[in-house]
């Protein structure tokens, strides 16, 4: 730490030092955009009044100071916001927002000091009370409480009495002016609003309800869209707010309540917005996460020491890609990109506040009781080299791998993995990776003999990895007209790589994003990896390895897939077939079933057919299509029939009957009756029932009667026909006027066939009846 100011260069610097040393921590410390002003908001205990005081560097004697205090229950100050303004007034103005909505706009003139530019009323209702406020550009966004009209109303019954609003504050030569009020959300619970450059995060207040404290809201002003995200599950839902009626909180959640009720409650100790636009969250367990504007969450780092005490303040600030966090007198510097701890420094003081570092990306400024200090962190000499990050990734992946296979409940960390000595694989791989990547830039350093042997074995994999990294660089640097060709190659290599590794939930989520972002390239890559093609007879064949087939047909458990809309790989591939080559889908499902029958026992719990049959999974993909067409009916038929399962075949038969496609009905009956006697009987009895009800099958009777099972008798046939005859409302007459009655003449060929063929009993005793001698001779007796 290097001291850059002892506060003597500030106006009333001695008083500033006294305020910091009194042991009453300022509720809020903020520096101006140019770094020349410090504002301290102190929420003091009686008899001292709460107040806000401004201190400026290198001030001129006699210049007006800014100091405001208030006596509870007077409205308190809820926000100090620096807003951009025209050059004529300086680069910024200060907006002081009070609890009852009054907004004072101040600006600083060098020769004069602080001047009140204008006082405005932010809220439209006189009874409104602001609980949280932030600024985005020149727009103020706040959450206000709107008490019920009844003076004696029960506040617990009016929980959704808050409203989130936005209003532009324009500062010009003629003063400040407020724009129209924009309702972002009404009838909502209490929210803390935090603004990033493009989005506004709505974080539930600590005293929220159980259901509403399980998710966050993200408002996208340019798109007029609200996104619901749950840190425990990721993106949930987003909705464009086209009218004020759609801004109702309860209507927004109407379609997601069942899903949200199953989520874990939010665990937030401290929240702040990063300079990259994400929301930083520190949990009471010490986990630091970032919620991106699209609703996804990423874990960054775990603070040492486990749980964070509720009353222990935590300070968060981002400087470029570095996250700085102060907790319990310890400063942590963490790389946001990979979660690597860059530095840990124990401070001699616990009350620390971050300040803006003007023009210095590699230093952090801290305000303490004794002055302002700068902490410099040096970047690596060659920061373009990816070795440290890659090596760290090796150990992180090893942690996840060993943790999944461990029976112990204790958490495995990178530090334990490096120091323990029990796991040599990640150590060896990290050494080989460093050695291989160093060769192009430095003379090769000696490797351990065992590692050298591994290097020779892994040389092809390392070459593939290096070519993949080079290809990624080409995608980033390529002109727009060449990006598509690079992306196709990159997607093919990525899908091939993932199919050769463990298909865990992270890889599956990554595959989902690849298929969603590059659908055509993913389809071509899938065809290449599975080696799908048509042979000379027009049949689809695949030459994928058994390991690849197992990855394709795997069906993770619901708890492994998660709530982010991730679907298994088989469903992803079926979706690609439906989009780019729908006529191949039934053949593909048939191929997968052939592989399953050769690899797993029928209905084995380990195999995919032991859970949900593959044809049903493909039908599920078909059912998720937005628009249903006649081609989809045909596809459903093909998927049912290609399974060759009795229930599926009967379902397809009933679908054809419903569509009145009688020619196809008979063709299916002839083909699948040969599979088993039981299926043959089910098909024949189904068609006999249809034959009894109408005359559509009459042209096909010569093909239908040969399907009659051998065990059916003439009595059975007549019984079934009588059971399915249509019921007429009129009195029965010998001959119908419509001419569509069932006659004995139509049944005669079937009945003759049954009577003329030998009975089952005759076949049983045929051998005995044809014996040359009857009864058989008595066997000789032994004396």
XYZ file of C-alpha atoms in Angstrom:
783
model
C 0.000 0.000 0.000
C 1.239 3.476 -0.872
C -0.268 6.583 0.719
C -1.239 9.196 -1.848
C -3.013 11.657 0.465
C -3.195 12.306 4.196
C -6.461 14.256 3.585
C -4.703 17.603 4.175
C -5.247 18.537 0.513
C -9.020 18.446 1.053
C -11.093 21.354 2.302
C -11.723 20.913 6.022
C -9.349 17.947 5.878
C -8.906 17.848 9.647
C -12.653 17.563 10.141
C -12.812 14.831 7.492
C -10.177 12.869 9.412
C -12.090 13.383 12.659
C -15.317 12.093 11.110
C -13.535 8.977 9.886
C -11.827 8.400 13.257
C -14.901 8.713 15.472
C -15.626 5.036 15.161
C -18.937 5.697 13.380
C -18.537 4.178 9.964
C -19.998 6.341 7.170
C -23.116 4.790 5.735
C -21.987 5.729 2.250
C -18.836 7.192 0.687
C -18.835 8.391 -2.912
C -16.338 10.257 -5.051
C -17.191 12.514 -7.962
C -16.465 11.369 -11.535
C -13.372 13.599 -11.686
C -12.094 12.369 -8.299
C -11.916 15.903 -6.856
C -14.832 15.598 -4.409
C -15.724 13.220 -1.589
C -19.251 12.877 -0.232
C -19.853 11.245 3.145
C -23.343 10.150 4.113
C -23.381 9.468 7.860
C -26.304 7.707 9.522
C -25.292 8.712 13.039
C -26.915 7.750 16.308
C -28.564 10.354 18.589
C -27.760 12.953 19.684
C -25.719 13.437 16.482
C -27.919 14.121 13.469
C -27.567 12.111 10.242
C -25.961 14.259 7.550
C -24.207 14.418 4.211
C -20.996 16.432 3.866
C -18.964 17.231 0.750
C -15.171 17.717 0.776
C -13.195 18.951 -2.221
C -9.534 18.938 -3.123
C -7.561 22.179 -3.555
C -10.542 24.363 -2.698
C -10.440 28.156 -2.692
C -10.999 29.934 0.611
C -14.487 31.336 0.918
C -16.056 28.873 -1.511
C -19.484 27.604 -0.460
C -19.508 24.151 1.146
C -22.193 21.501 0.904
C -23.549 20.115 4.160
C -27.055 18.922 4.911
C -28.514 17.276 8.014
C -32.009 16.227 9.039
C -33.870 15.350 12.192
C -35.917 12.109 12.168
C -38.794 11.631 11.509
C -38.075 14.173 8.769
C -37.628 12.568 5.313
C -34.165 11.051 5.031
C -31.714 11.214 2.153
C -31.886 8.019 0.048
C -29.554 8.727 -2.877
C -26.502 10.706 -4.021
C -26.269 10.489 -7.809
C -23.810 12.066 -10.232
C -25.419 12.808 -13.605
C -23.904 13.958 -16.865
C -24.635 17.558 -17.863
C -23.698 19.932 -20.724
C -20.199 21.402 -20.748
C -21.466 24.857 -19.824
C -22.192 23.619 -16.314
C -19.240 21.284 -16.017
C -19.167 17.584 -16.856
C -21.530 16.503 -14.094
C -24.146 17.565 -11.556
C -25.108 16.070 -8.210
C -28.703 14.925 -7.580
C -29.692 14.522 -3.925
C -32.873 12.434 -3.728
C -34.898 12.558 -0.513
C -37.301 9.981 0.835
C -40.462 11.956 -0.004
C -39.362 12.492 -3.617
C -37.811 15.946 -3.434
C -34.730 16.080 -5.663
C -32.105 18.809 -5.322
C -29.784 19.361 -8.291
C -26.385 20.822 -7.290
C -23.368 21.817 -9.328
C -19.906 22.921 -8.336
C -18.295 26.096 -9.671
C -14.562 26.420 -9.016
C -14.525 30.071 -7.958
C -17.864 29.977 -6.128
C -18.307 26.494 -4.648
C -21.472 24.448 -4.409
C -24.669 25.994 -5.795
C -28.243 24.692 -5.761
C -29.352 24.616 -9.374
C -32.975 23.551 -8.921
C -35.379 21.616 -6.675
C -37.762 19.134 -8.315
C -40.477 16.714 -7.236
C -39.645 13.226 -8.482
C -42.785 11.375 -7.344
C -46.264 12.140 -8.618
C -48.113 11.129 -5.456
C -47.775 13.173 -2.287
C -47.898 10.053 -0.072
C -45.209 8.156 -1.979
C -41.979 7.212 -0.196
C -38.777 6.343 -2.074
C -36.886 3.341 -0.672
C -34.159 2.946 -3.318
C -32.845 5.010 -6.241
C -30.132 4.758 -8.906
C -29.191 6.519 -12.139
C -28.551 5.250 -15.640
C -27.129 7.953 -17.853
C -29.527 10.883 -17.427
C -32.421 8.699 -16.195
C -33.372 8.217 -12.562
C -34.806 4.828 -11.601
C -36.360 4.349 -8.189
C -38.591 2.063 -6.120
C -41.289 3.878 -4.182
C -43.816 2.765 -1.600
C -47.413 3.730 -2.296
C -49.348 3.332 0.987
C -52.981 2.144 0.771
C -55.676 4.794 0.759
C -57.326 3.559 3.965
C -55.781 5.145 7.025
C -56.186 1.980 9.108
C -55.351 -0.573 6.406
C -53.364 -3.598 7.480
C -49.918 -3.154 5.910
C -49.279 -6.913 5.902
C -52.244 -7.332 3.550
C -50.833 -4.667 1.243
C -47.440 -6.273 0.684
C -47.411 -5.519 -3.027
C -47.655 -1.775 -2.490
C -44.398 -0.786 -4.198
C -43.788 0.580 -7.654
C -40.608 0.836 -9.765
C -40.484 4.001 -11.886
C -38.090 5.764 -14.252
C -37.845 9.407 -15.228
C -35.363 11.389 -17.309
C -33.585 14.341 -15.641
C -32.321 16.761 -18.268
C -29.949 19.548 -17.222
C -29.471 22.463 -19.599
C -28.659 26.131 -19.646
C -32.133 27.008 -18.395
C -31.903 24.612 -15.439
C -33.105 21.083 -14.749
C -36.265 19.492 -16.110
C -37.934 16.161 -15.400
C -39.443 14.028 -18.162
C -42.612 11.955 -17.960
C -42.850 9.130 -15.436
C -42.391 5.647 -16.873
C -43.866 2.789 -14.850
C -41.510 -0.180 -14.994
C -43.340 -2.374 -12.475
C -46.328 -1.804 -10.207
C -48.063 -3.786 -7.455
C -44.678 -5.254 -6.570
C -42.781 -6.052 -3.356
C -39.913 -3.846 -2.201
C -36.828 -3.856 -4.430
C -33.348 -2.369 -4.292
C -32.488 -0.934 -7.721
C -28.926 -1.106 -9.058
C -28.014 0.306 -12.476
C -25.398 -0.844 -14.964
C -24.729 1.109 -18.187
C -27.379 -0.830 -20.153
C -29.591 -2.579 -17.577
C -31.185 -2.154 -14.156
C -31.130 -4.972 -11.599
C -33.998 -5.323 -9.125
C -32.870 -7.141 -5.969
C -35.581 -8.118 -3.420
C -35.388 -6.433 -0.034
C -34.268 -8.575 2.886
C -37.737 -8.541 4.467
C -39.442 -9.863 1.325
C -41.897 -12.737 1.045
C -40.773 -16.329 0.673
C -41.836 -16.675 -2.962
C -40.697 -13.254 -4.213
C -37.284 -13.569 -2.539
C -36.261 -16.498 -4.744
C -35.491 -14.572 -7.933
C -34.128 -11.311 -9.349
C -35.530 -9.054 -12.039
C -33.520 -7.377 -14.797
C -34.996 -4.435 -16.693
C -33.768 -3.721 -20.229
C -34.834 -0.096 -20.912
C -34.050 -0.072 -24.640
C -36.103 -3.229 -25.285
C -38.749 -2.450 -22.628
C -38.249 -5.999 -21.365
C -38.161 -7.585 -17.922
C -36.176 -10.778 -17.309
C -36.787 -13.142 -14.386
C -33.696 -15.002 -13.230
C -33.016 -17.203 -10.220
C -29.370 -17.567 -9.160
C -30.106 -21.153 -8.127
C -31.439 -22.060 -11.582
C -30.465 -19.382 -14.123
C -32.717 -17.716 -16.697
C -36.426 -18.343 -16.091
C -38.552 -16.057 -18.286
C -38.522 -12.709 -20.079
C -41.393 -10.534 -21.222
C -41.645 -7.397 -23.358
C -43.793 -4.772 -21.628
C -45.902 -3.261 -24.397
C -48.440 -1.552 -22.134
C -48.844 -0.462 -18.528
C -51.180 -3.393 -17.826
C -48.354 -5.811 -18.633
C -46.172 -4.099 -15.995
C -48.236 -5.613 -13.200
C -45.963 -7.743 -11.001
C -48.544 -10.470 -10.403
C -49.329 -10.813 -14.117
C -45.613 -11.007 -14.873
C -45.247 -14.025 -12.581
C -48.526 -15.675 -13.505
C -46.993 -18.290 -15.792
C -43.929 -19.002 -13.669
C -45.231 -19.352 -10.110
C -45.126 -23.147 -10.112
C -41.536 -23.155 -11.322
C -40.400 -20.382 -8.968
C -41.913 -22.013 -5.892
C -39.425 -24.873 -6.190
C -36.336 -22.651 -6.195
C -34.065 -22.054 -3.226
C -34.381 -18.639 -1.492
C -31.857 -15.965 -2.392
C -28.746 -15.850 -0.244
C -27.398 -12.296 -0.602
C -25.138 -10.560 1.887
C -23.821 -7.787 -0.382
C -24.576 -6.748 -3.958
C -22.868 -4.334 -6.369
C -22.664 -3.698 -10.108
C -19.431 -4.506 -11.948
C -17.955 -2.281 -14.636
C -18.765 -5.044 -17.133
C -22.498 -4.648 -16.505
C -23.048 -7.727 -14.317
C -24.469 -7.922 -10.806
C -21.951 -9.076 -8.204
C -23.417 -11.040 -5.292
C -21.727 -12.140 -2.073
C -23.608 -14.873 -0.210
C -23.594 -15.430 3.531
C -21.499 -18.546 2.824
C -18.745 -16.408 1.251
C -19.402 -17.304 -2.399
C -18.920 -14.479 -4.922
C -21.063 -14.829 -8.076
C -21.957 -12.596 -10.999
C -25.391 -12.470 -12.640
C -25.083 -11.435 -16.283
C -27.692 -9.179 -17.964
C -29.055 -12.184 -19.897
C -29.976 -13.914 -16.623
C -27.169 -16.466 -16.462
C -25.033 -16.813 -13.347
C -21.323 -17.557 -13.059
C -19.376 -18.449 -9.936
C -16.199 -16.372 -9.482
C -14.590 -17.063 -6.132
C -15.076 -18.360 -2.586
C -13.894 -16.058 0.193
C -11.743 -17.729 2.790
C -13.225 -18.333 6.192
C -16.567 -19.705 5.053
C -19.694 -17.871 6.212
C -19.921 -14.068 6.354
C -21.468 -12.530 9.469
C -24.651 -10.564 8.852
C -23.305 -7.395 10.472
C -19.867 -7.614 8.848
C -19.726 -5.129 5.915
C -18.226 -6.242 2.592
C -16.971 -3.797 -0.036
C -16.969 -4.755 -3.750
C -15.395 -2.891 -6.669
C -14.199 -3.879 -10.141
C -11.164 -2.386 -11.856
C -11.011 -3.671 -15.409
C -11.080 -7.466 -15.175
C -9.989 -7.412 -11.513
C -12.518 -7.788 -8.700
C -11.494 -6.191 -5.412
C -13.248 -7.263 -2.231
C -12.615 -6.119 1.342
C -14.028 -8.230 4.134
C -12.997 -8.207 7.805
C -9.846 -6.222 7.078
C -8.641 -8.508 4.262
C -8.296 -7.300 0.663
C -8.845 -9.932 -2.050
C -7.906 -9.319 -5.685
C -9.521 -11.856 -8.011
C -9.447 -12.271 -11.798
C -13.104 -12.157 -12.854
C -12.463 -14.179 -16.009
C -11.220 -17.358 -14.341
C -11.749 -16.841 -10.587
C -8.010 -16.971 -9.847
C -6.856 -15.262 -6.637
C -4.234 -12.732 -7.737
C -3.389 -11.290 -4.347
C -4.518 -11.349 -0.759
C -3.496 -8.503 1.565
C -4.257 -8.161 5.272
C -5.022 -4.495 6.029
C -4.239 -2.780 9.286
C -7.644 -1.065 9.312
C -11.090 -2.601 8.959
C -13.071 0.449 7.793
C -12.127 0.821 4.146
C -13.932 2.376 1.171
C -13.071 2.091 -2.517
C -12.602 5.259 -4.565
C -12.451 5.789 -8.320
C -8.897 5.421 -9.698
C -8.493 8.128 -12.297
C -6.737 6.802 -15.403
C -5.001 3.955 -13.538
C -6.248 0.498 -14.481
C -3.593 -1.349 -12.488
C -4.151 0.349 -9.132
C -6.901 0.579 -6.522
C -7.529 3.588 -4.294
C -8.763 3.039 -0.741
C -10.127 5.626 1.708
C -9.204 4.920 5.333
C -9.181 6.845 8.615
C -5.621 8.035 8.012
C -5.812 8.978 4.350
C -6.095 7.681 0.797
C -3.929 4.745 -0.211
C -3.139 3.241 -3.587
C -2.622 -0.472 -4.036
C -0.832 -1.444 -7.252
C -1.035 -4.936 -8.687
C 1.431 -5.785 -11.414
C 0.252 -7.701 -14.440
C 2.325 -10.608 -15.790
C 5.136 -9.578 -18.146
C 3.520 -11.437 -20.997
C -0.181 -11.292 -20.241
C -1.021 -12.651 -23.680
C 0.362 -16.058 -22.718
C -2.462 -18.345 -21.622
C -0.386 -20.851 -19.620
C -1.348 -19.814 -16.046
C -5.039 -19.757 -16.901
C -4.861 -23.090 -18.720
C -2.951 -24.747 -15.910
C -5.514 -23.464 -13.416
C -8.291 -24.835 -15.632
C -6.643 -28.270 -15.527
C -6.758 -28.311 -11.723
C -10.305 -26.901 -11.588
C -11.537 -29.594 -13.977
C -9.697 -32.229 -11.949
C -11.433 -30.953 -8.788
C -14.847 -31.407 -10.382
C -13.888 -34.839 -11.743
C -12.579 -36.212 -8.429
C -15.353 -34.559 -6.388
C -18.048 -36.356 -8.396
C -16.367 -39.707 -7.715
C -15.521 -39.052 -4.070
C -17.442 -40.576 -1.180
C -16.231 -37.875 1.195
C -18.405 -34.853 1.976
C -15.424 -32.495 2.330
C -14.906 -30.090 -0.563
C -11.835 -30.623 -2.738
C -10.046 -27.376 -3.710
C -7.270 -26.539 -6.161
C -4.875 -25.842 -3.292
C -5.538 -29.272 -1.731
C -5.062 -30.900 -5.115
C -1.694 -29.236 -5.673
C -0.349 -29.889 -2.168
C -1.896 -33.268 -1.391
C 0.222 -35.391 -3.706
C -2.485 -38.059 -3.948
C -3.568 -37.101 -7.465
C -0.696 -37.108 -9.954
C -2.728 -36.937 -13.185
C -3.506 -33.166 -13.068
C 0.065 -32.387 -11.972
C 1.466 -34.347 -14.908
C -0.988 -32.835 -17.392
C -0.268 -29.280 -16.183
C 3.504 -29.841 -16.567
C 3.078 -31.284 -20.065
C 0.776 -28.448 -21.100
C 3.167 -25.776 -19.846
C 6.112 -27.471 -21.548
C 4.281 -27.824 -24.859
C 3.059 -24.228 -24.933
C 6.461 -22.845 -23.919
C 8.296 -24.490 -26.797
C 7.303 -21.901 -29.362
C 8.439 -18.962 -27.244
C 11.272 -20.326 -25.088
C 13.881 -23.071 -25.365
C 12.420 -26.407 -24.292
C 12.946 -27.128 -20.643
C 13.642 -30.654 -19.427
C 10.685 -32.806 -18.528
C 10.581 -35.719 -16.123
C 11.136 -39.032 -17.966
C 7.600 -40.219 -17.207
C 6.183 -36.910 -18.389
C 8.252 -37.133 -21.582
C 6.673 -40.495 -22.391
C 3.215 -39.043 -21.751
C 4.061 -36.078 -23.969
C 4.905 -38.367 -26.875
C 1.616 -40.235 -26.324
C -0.395 -36.995 -26.139
C 1.320 -35.208 -29.014
C -1.623 -35.623 -31.402
C -4.122 -34.393 -28.797
C -1.909 -31.387 -28.034
C -1.649 -30.584 -31.728
C -5.428 -30.744 -32.027
C -5.758 -28.477 -29.001
C -3.295 -25.929 -30.422
C -5.052 -25.938 -33.791
C -8.349 -25.381 -31.994
C -6.922 -22.416 -30.073
C -5.530 -21.021 -33.345
C -8.918 -21.441 -34.990
C -10.605 -19.550 -32.136
C -8.124 -16.714 -32.649
C -8.963 -16.696 -36.371
C -12.688 -16.432 -35.579
C -12.075 -13.402 -33.357
C -9.770 -11.647 -35.818
C -11.374 -12.655 -39.146
C -13.330 -10.216 -41.332
C -17.100 -10.558 -41.263
C -17.339 -12.401 -44.611
C -14.994 -15.172 -43.394
C -16.428 -15.692 -39.924
C -19.073 -18.203 -41.062
C -16.556 -20.598 -42.612
C -14.358 -20.444 -39.508
C -17.387 -20.989 -37.260
C -18.347 -24.188 -39.138
C -14.898 -25.632 -38.580
C -14.822 -24.485 -34.966
C -18.232 -25.990 -34.192
C -17.221 -29.312 -35.742
C -14.063 -29.463 -33.640
C -15.897 -28.468 -30.457
C -18.666 -31.051 -30.911
C -16.100 -33.726 -31.730
C -14.105 -32.790 -28.614
C -17.123 -32.916 -26.309
C -18.266 -36.278 -27.698
C -14.888 -37.680 -26.695
C -15.096 -36.362 -23.115
C -17.472 -36.908 -20.189
C -20.995 -35.713 -20.942
C -21.574 -33.851 -17.668
C -24.101 -31.069 -17.163
C -21.583 -28.325 -18.052
C -20.674 -29.930 -21.381
C -24.336 -30.580 -22.102
C -25.242 -26.946 -21.421
C -22.364 -25.880 -23.675
C -23.626 -28.162 -26.475
C -27.098 -26.647 -26.127
C -25.675 -23.157 -26.610
C -23.639 -24.303 -29.645
C -26.686 -25.881 -31.315
C -28.748 -22.750 -30.569
C -26.113 -20.291 -31.844
C -24.878 -22.242 -34.893
C -27.700 -24.645 -35.879
C -26.541 -25.349 -39.441
C -22.896 -25.790 -38.503
C -23.903 -28.034 -35.577
C -26.020 -30.175 -37.934
C -23.103 -30.676 -40.329
C -20.748 -31.394 -37.432
C -23.162 -34.004 -36.056
C -23.383 -35.753 -39.430
C -19.601 -35.784 -39.609
C -19.074 -37.092 -36.053
C -21.678 -39.862 -36.431
C -20.582 -40.529 -40.057
C -24.189 -40.484 -41.220
C -24.774 -41.227 -44.921
C -27.022 -43.158 -47.276
C -25.812 -46.420 -48.772
C -26.469 -47.672 -52.292
C -29.954 -48.923 -51.311
C -30.920 -45.506 -49.934
C -30.767 -46.664 -46.310
C -29.246 -44.490 -43.614
C -26.083 -45.902 -42.055
C -23.809 -44.624 -39.276
C -20.258 -45.640 -38.429
C -19.918 -43.938 -35.033
C -17.944 -45.673 -32.284
C -19.771 -47.293 -29.326
C -18.466 -44.556 -27.006
C -19.994 -41.837 -29.185
C -23.301 -43.726 -29.334
C -23.413 -43.899 -25.528
C -22.946 -40.108 -25.327
C -25.690 -39.551 -27.922
C -28.211 -41.856 -26.257
C -27.500 -40.815 -22.681
C -30.439 -39.385 -20.762
C -29.295 -37.381 -17.690
C -31.476 -37.217 -14.625
C -33.620 -34.111 -14.216
C -31.527 -32.822 -11.327
C -28.401 -33.075 -13.512
C -29.940 -31.213 -16.434
C -31.011 -28.204 -14.327
C -33.629 -25.534 -14.944
C -31.954 -23.582 -17.746
C -33.850 -25.271 -20.552
C -31.006 -27.717 -21.246
C -32.074 -30.797 -23.247
C -30.167 -34.078 -23.776
C -27.973 -34.602 -26.839
C -30.348 -37.088 -28.477
C -33.113 -34.464 -28.447
C -30.718 -31.843 -29.858
C -29.834 -34.124 -32.770
C -33.513 -34.954 -33.409
C -34.267 -31.218 -33.530
C -31.524 -30.781 -36.141
C -32.972 -33.649 -38.206
C -36.422 -32.051 -38.124
C -34.976 -28.733 -39.253
C -32.527 -29.807 -41.950
C -33.316 -33.427 -42.977
C -36.714 -34.491 -41.593
C -37.075 -37.595 -43.803
C -33.963 -39.083 -42.164
C -35.303 -38.848 -38.602
C -37.229 -42.181 -38.507
C -34.226 -43.982 -39.990
C -31.981 -42.371 -37.375
C -34.270 -43.492 -34.550
C -34.273 -47.003 -36.033
C -30.461 -46.938 -36.147
C -30.249 -45.911 -32.496
C -32.654 -48.691 -31.505
C -30.515 -51.238 -33.352
C -27.474 -50.057 -31.437
C -29.373 -50.223 -28.137
C -30.612 -53.774 -28.802
C -27.047 -54.886 -29.545
C -25.503 -53.114 -26.526
C -28.034 -53.471 -23.692
C -30.446 -56.142 -22.620
C -34.107 -55.393 -23.347
C -35.539 -52.963 -20.756
C -32.179 -52.766 -18.961
C -32.166 -49.902 -16.462
C -28.641 -48.961 -17.565
C -29.690 -48.536 -21.171
C -31.709 -45.650 -22.623
C -34.681 -47.905 -23.392
C -34.948 -48.698 -19.669
C -36.178 -45.153 -18.973
C -38.056 -43.505 -21.855
C -38.119 -45.294 -25.239
C -36.170 -43.513 -27.952
C -39.155 -43.183 -30.266
C -41.067 -41.384 -27.468
C -38.156 -38.985 -26.975
C -38.197 -38.234 -30.708
C -41.983 -37.754 -30.581
C -41.458 -35.301 -27.703
C -39.190 -33.221 -29.932
C -41.832 -33.290 -32.687
C -44.538 -32.186 -30.231
C -42.522 -29.109 -29.240
C -42.771 -27.627 -32.734
C -44.669 -24.340 -32.816
C -46.793 -25.166 -35.883
C -48.320 -28.559 -36.666
C -48.737 -29.627 -40.303
C -49.754 -32.706 -42.308
C -46.087 -33.563 -42.688
C -45.876 -33.780 -38.890
C -48.698 -36.378 -38.884
C -46.727 -38.444 -41.376
C -43.571 -38.032 -39.281
C -45.441 -39.177 -36.167
C -46.598 -42.281 -38.039
C -43.091 -43.123 -39.227
C -41.631 -42.691 -35.736
C -44.278 -44.945 -34.216
C -43.814 -47.631 -36.845
C -40.021 -47.571 -36.878
C -40.006 -48.514 -33.186
C -41.719 -51.880 -33.993
C -43.130 -51.897 -30.466
C -46.654 -53.394 -30.230
C -48.161 -50.388 -28.444
C -46.562 -47.953 -30.896
C -47.731 -49.972 -33.922
C -51.310 -50.059 -32.584
C -51.124 -46.323 -31.880
C -50.027 -45.720 -35.468
C -52.842 -47.971 -36.733
C -55.445 -45.973 -34.788
C -53.949 -42.728 -36.117
C -54.273 -44.004 -39.706
C -57.867 -45.077 -39.040
C -58.635 -41.607 -37.660
C -57.132 -40.073 -40.811
C -59.162 -42.597 -42.941
C -56.097 -43.711 -44.890
C -57.404 -47.238 -45.518
C -54.829 -48.320 -48.081
C -52.031 -47.543 -45.615
C -53.984 -49.213 -42.799
C -54.007 -52.506 -44.651
C -50.333 -52.204 -45.622
C -49.326 -51.642 -41.984
C -51.525 -54.547 -40.888
C -49.932 -56.926 -43.402
C -46.400 -55.881 -42.486
C -46.583 -55.885 -38.703
C -48.912 -58.870 -38.190
C -45.894 -61.068 -38.867
C -44.004 -59.770 -35.807
C -45.919 -61.753 -33.174
C -49.176 -63.720 -32.761
C -50.413 -61.374 -30.046
C -49.862 -58.281 -32.206
C -51.498 -60.087 -35.133
C -54.592 -60.750 -33.026
C -54.766 -57.112 -31.796
C -54.463 -55.764 -35.345
C -57.080 -58.143 -36.767
C -59.644 -57.502 -34.019
C -59.155 -53.724 -34.440
C -59.778 -53.923 -38.184
C -62.695 -56.347 -37.765
C -64.349 -53.782 -35.449
C -63.879 -51.107 -38.123
C -65.246 -53.468 -40.787
C -68.406 -53.973 -38.705
C -69.069 -50.227 -38.465
C -68.659 -49.017 -42.071
C -67.904 -50.169 -45.584
C -64.566 -48.378 -46.127
C -62.552 -51.610 -45.782
C -64.698 -53.631 -48.236
C -62.247 -53.197 -51.179
C -59.458 -54.720 -49.080
C -61.259 -57.781 -47.645
C -59.278 -60.233 -49.765
C -56.103 -58.912 -48.059
C -57.666 -58.596 -44.617
C -59.125 -62.135 -44.172
C -55.750 -63.961 -44.474
C -54.638 -62.108 -41.337
C -57.221 -63.898 -39.183
C -55.464 -65.670 -36.265
C -55.736 -69.432 -36.169
C -57.269 -69.551 -32.677
C -60.345 -67.484 -33.631
C -63.503 -69.494 -34.307
C -66.561 -68.546 -36.320
C -68.386 -67.948 -33.068
C -65.673 -65.498 -31.956
C -65.912 -63.630 -35.256
C -69.681 -63.266 -35.080
C -69.547 -62.150 -31.448
C -67.047 -59.378 -32.227
C -69.002 -58.221 -35.269
C -72.257 -58.016 -33.294
C -70.549 -56.052 -30.498
C -69.324 -53.371 -32.911
C -72.338 -52.975 -35.182
C -73.446 -49.317 -35.281
C -76.555 -48.524 -33.247
C -79.441 -47.180 -35.348
C -82.010 -44.755 -33.966
C -84.737 -46.078 -36.283
C -86.637 -49.375 -36.188
C -84.576 -52.186 -37.705
C -85.555 -53.070 -41.251
C -84.290 -55.857 -43.483
C -82.683 -53.545 -46.025
C -81.261 -50.066 -45.325
C -81.915 -47.229 -47.739
C -78.285 -46.046 -47.472
C -76.935 -49.392 -48.619
C -74.083 -49.442 -46.116
C -75.294 -52.287 -43.908
C -73.105 -55.263 -43.104
C -74.379 -58.411 -44.858
C -73.673 -62.093 -44.395
C -72.319 -62.161 -47.919
C -69.418 -59.909 -46.917
C -68.564 -62.198 -43.991
C -69.022 -65.434 -45.943
C -65.418 -65.733 -47.284
C -63.989 -65.272 -43.784
C -66.369 -67.777 -42.209
C -65.664 -70.344 -44.965
C -61.916 -69.899 -44.415
C -62.328 -70.555 -40.676
C -64.587 -73.589 -41.123
C -62.409 -75.222 -43.807
C -59.084 -74.951 -42.018
C -58.167 -77.690 -39.529
C -58.848 -77.013 -35.903
C -56.187 -76.780 -33.223
C -57.402 -80.035 -31.654
C -57.120 -81.846 -34.989
C -53.521 -80.710 -35.331
C -52.746 -81.887 -31.809
C -53.933 -85.486 -32.515
C -52.986 -85.688 -36.188
C -49.857 -87.735 -35.517
C -51.772 -90.277 -33.490
C -54.571 -90.561 -36.032
C -52.147 -91.164 -38.895
C -50.326 -94.003 -37.050
C -50.211 -97.270 -39.106
C -51.517 -99.340 -36.202
C -54.071 -98.274 -33.642
C -53.755 -98.774 -30.755
C -49.969 -99.113 -30.630
C -48.528 -102.551 -29.813
C -47.927 -103.489 -26.196
C -44.267 -103.144 -25.267
C -42.511 -106.389 -24.306
C -42.367 -107.196 -20.628
C -39.246 -108.060 -18.787
C -39.393 -111.235 -16.672
